[in-house]
Structures are given as structure tokens and as C-alpha cells.
Amino acid sequence: MARQATMPSDLGPRVVMALSGLVFVLLMLFGLLMRASQAGMIPVDPALFYQLMTAHGIGMVGTCGFAGAGIMWYFARQYVPVTNGIFWGFTGLFLVGVVLILAAIFLMGFAAAWTFLYPLPAQSGGVWDVNAAVVYLVGLLLVGVAFLILYLDMGWAILKSQGGLGQALAWPTLFSGSTNAPPPTIVATTVVTIVNTIALVPGAAIILISIVNALVPSFGIDALLAKNMIFFFGHVFINAAIYMAIIAVYEIVPRYTGRPWKTTRWFALAWNATIILVMFVYTHHLFQDVVMPAWMLVMGQVFSYLSGFPILIVTTVGLLSNIYGAKVRWDLPLALLTLGVFGWAAGVIPAVIDGIISVNKVMHNTMWVPGHFHFYLLLGLVPMAFGFMLWVTKTKQADALDGLSKILFWAYVAGGLGVVWTFLVGGAASVPRRWAEHLPQWQGVDAVSTIFSVLVVVAALYFLIRYVVGFGGQPSKSEPAE
Ligand code: HEM
């Protein structure tokens, strides 16, 4: 497919990635502090622990989306006429939302966790003021609106340039084997635009309802419906963040191997199936809500099994076959992108285990859950983001994976696996999640986790410094063979 003759500047996504990298490192420090506190190594007041946990959770999830959007927009602008001003508007609105969220947490004491589960924001038992809840929720709403505006612009650009939704989703390839398919970037961008727009609407609605409830307590909503809306929105959003980041793999790996990543029939099938599958998985967060209709919970289990697999399989098999036998010169960006696909794929395994109803009843409120999502975020999405960042600034980077870059890459792998493993070990021993204070018999694993966390933070800081030093560099000009 032809690239755009003129396209918007890449300054916007570069700035977004710089901010994302900075926030990832800062919030990892918060994570390190929480782990050290659970280990009893650094005393942290429980009220502050829950503020740190709220900031870490919402900050990481928001930044995953922010970085994912930066990656998606960087590549999508090469094919479709997206609007530069809208991207800057998205960035500005997102940052205003972040300022409000941070003020609510650290100046006003809001600490209801990133899931802001109704009616907790408005009923803190005196820990924070209702105004703190309102400021937090308004901040969140602005972030949601920022994404909605971005997706509307992207959706419009895709429709205008691709000749309809079916073409953008590669339906001619899927249903009649046509070879005239849009590139993987466009298929993925279209799917993300659809699912995240659908998710953001109930997300914005429940945030608004929670705001009104905080101000006018007599105005309420059924708590179970609220939970469904929140988890539907949150689950689709974080999945979509990975689906945006994965575009970096589709675009960059072929530039190393010289083999194009094409939209095949299987690729089209996997991404189209995801539109439906990703919508229904969230109910695995509600297995412990016994009042949920049984059919929805059964559906949650079935879809938890099915949802991740189609894209995961086409991406993992695609990556392996793209790299296998190709003469590639390994450098830090390529190593990080490959690690990202590994972390994403392996992270699904503990998620699927947690998605089994009988296991979930015992495991869901334990450290097993942070274990599974840290796997595909810390070892999946975050390395994809850093891999993209270091590829974008490639001309200013040392090229080979050797010396310090090799040591710190492996430090990140070891540290990340250690952080995840210690969460999973805690979960398997039924250590509850979200407890500021841990019993002495749990603290040995917490201490080991703290040491692994230091490795992760140091390595991530190194990736960030390399990006900042290389800012303004250019990616390799080589194009994948057509
Ligand atoms: C050095 C790396 C990291 C460390 C040490 C760390 C540590 C922690 C800890 C201790 C918790 C609370 C666990 C509990 O008791 O429930 C937590 C929660 C969480 N972390 Fe991390 N984390 C790290 C990196 C990340 C990354 C890279 C992401 C996402 C990109 C992330 C996303 C989250 C989320 C969403 C929560 C849930 C917060 C909640 O329960 O409300 N973390 N992390």
C-alpha cells in the first residue's frame, strides 16, 4: 500500500515517548518502594502506600495507553491522513488530566486504587475528602476524552483513505483471498480504534455517574452494573494498549530481516476475531461476584481462553518466521522488541490459569494477579515501547548489542522475570494483593522481589537515558522488501 506523500511531523510521538519513558521509570520507583515496604525494608505509612499504589496503577495503565498511542500514530501517519493538531490536542488534554489525577492523589489524599470501584471514591470512610474523588474522576474523564478525540480522528482518516471499514479490516483478503490488503498497521489501528472507542463510552459514562454520585449521594447506580462498566472499560483499554504497541514489531522487525510482514488471511482473521473476543473477557474479573448471571461467568471463562490467542499466535509465529534464518544484526531495539513479544506471550499463561473459575475463586485476590499482568506489561508492552524508542533514535545510538547495552538488557530480563516470579510465588502461597503490610512469613519473597526490582529500575533508566541522548536521531531508512 502506498505511503503518504506528505505526512505530519514525528515530533508529537517522540515527545509522547519521552514522557512515557520518564513516567515508566518514576512509577517503577514507586513499585520498588511498595515492594520494599511490604518486605519491611523501608517503612511506608499505609495511607501513603495506597496513594503510591493508586498512582502506580493508574499511571502505568494510562502510560501504557499513551505510549501505545504514540507508537500507533507514528506508523499510522505514514499511511493515512491523520491530523497533527489533534495529536497535540490529545497530548495536552492527557497531560491536564494527569495533573488533576496527581493533585487528587498526592495533595488531596485520594487512594481508591486505579479501578476507582463504585462507591469507594465517594465513601472513603474519612480517609479523603469527596472533592479529592471529584478531582481524580474529572482528571480521568479528561484522559478518556483525549483518547476518544484521537480515535475519532484516526477512524475518520482510515475511512477517508481506505475506501470503507471492510477494506481497512482486510475483509476482501479474509473472505475472498484478495492480495490487495492494507498493511498490518492499518488493520491493527482499525481494530484498536473500534474496540477502544466502544470501551471509552461506558467508561466515560460510569466516571460521570461516579462524579454526580460523589456530589449528590442520593444519585446512585447499581453497584454490580457499575463494576461491569468499569472492568469492561479497563480491560479493553489495557488490552488495546498492547495491541497498539505491537505495531512496532510489525513495522520494525521487517526492516532488520528484509522480509515484509504482510496482512495474510490468518492475520486478518485473528485481528477481526479480536474485535468480538476482547469485549467479553472482562467478566473473568467478576467470577467472585456470585450474583453475576452464571452464563456471563461461563462466557468469561471461555473467552478468557480464546481472546488473546489469535493475535498472539499470528504475531509470535509471524515474528519467529520473520527472524528465522534471516541475517540480522542484533541490537538493543530488536532485542527489546523480541523480548516484548515473549513477555506478552508468556504472560498469557498465568492469565489463562486465573481465568479458570475454580482457580480464580482461590487466586484472584492474591498476588497471582499482579504476577500475570506484570508479566505482559513489564516484560511485554514496556520493552516494546523502549525498543521502539531506541529504534526511532537509532542513528545516534551505538549499534551492536554489546558492552553495557548487553548487560543492562539482560539485567532487565532477569529483573523483570524475578519481579513477576516473586508475585506469582506469593500468589501461589495465597498472599493477598493490595495489602500495605505483610506478615513476616511473606516478607522473604518480598525482599527478593525488591532486589529484582532494583535491576529493572536501573536498566529502564539506562534505556531512557539513551533515548534522551539520542533524541532527534533518525531510524534506519531501509524499507522491508515488498
Ligand atoms: C520495577 C518494576 C515494578 C515493580 C517493583 C512493581 C510493583 C508493584 C507492586 C508492589 C504493586 C502492588 C501489588 C499488590 O500488593 O497488590 C503493583 C501494582 C500494579 N502495578 Fe506494578 N510494579 C512494577 C512495574 C509495573 C509496570 C511496568 C506496570 C505496567 C506497565 C505496572 C502496573 C501495575 C498495576 C496496574 C498495578 C495494580 C495497582 C492496583 O492494584 O490498583 N507495574 N506493582
XYZ file of C-alpha atoms in Angstrom, residues 6 16-17 28 58 72 113 174 176 241 244 250 271 283 285 329 362 403 408-409 413 438 477 479:
24
model
C 3.476 14.206 2.853
C 4.940 11.340 23.950
C 7.502 8.528 24.132
C 8.765 1.731 38.719
C -3.473 4.435 37.110
C 0.393 3.597 16.625
C -6.817 2.239 43.586
C -10.327 -12.606 4.737
C -12.120 -13.966 -0.838
C -2.610 -0.592 24.718
C -1.151 -0.527 19.694
C 5.110 -5.433 12.675
C -7.448 -9.354 14.193
C -16.038 -10.982 33.122
C -12.689 -10.197 36.888
C 22.442 -7.817 13.335
C -8.961 -19.037 45.302
C 29.085 -3.996 26.406
C 21.555 -3.917 31.004
C 19.304 -5.729 28.543
C 15.179 -9.578 31.574
C 2.683 -8.167 55.024
C 15.881 4.276 6.289
C 12.294 -0.455 3.987
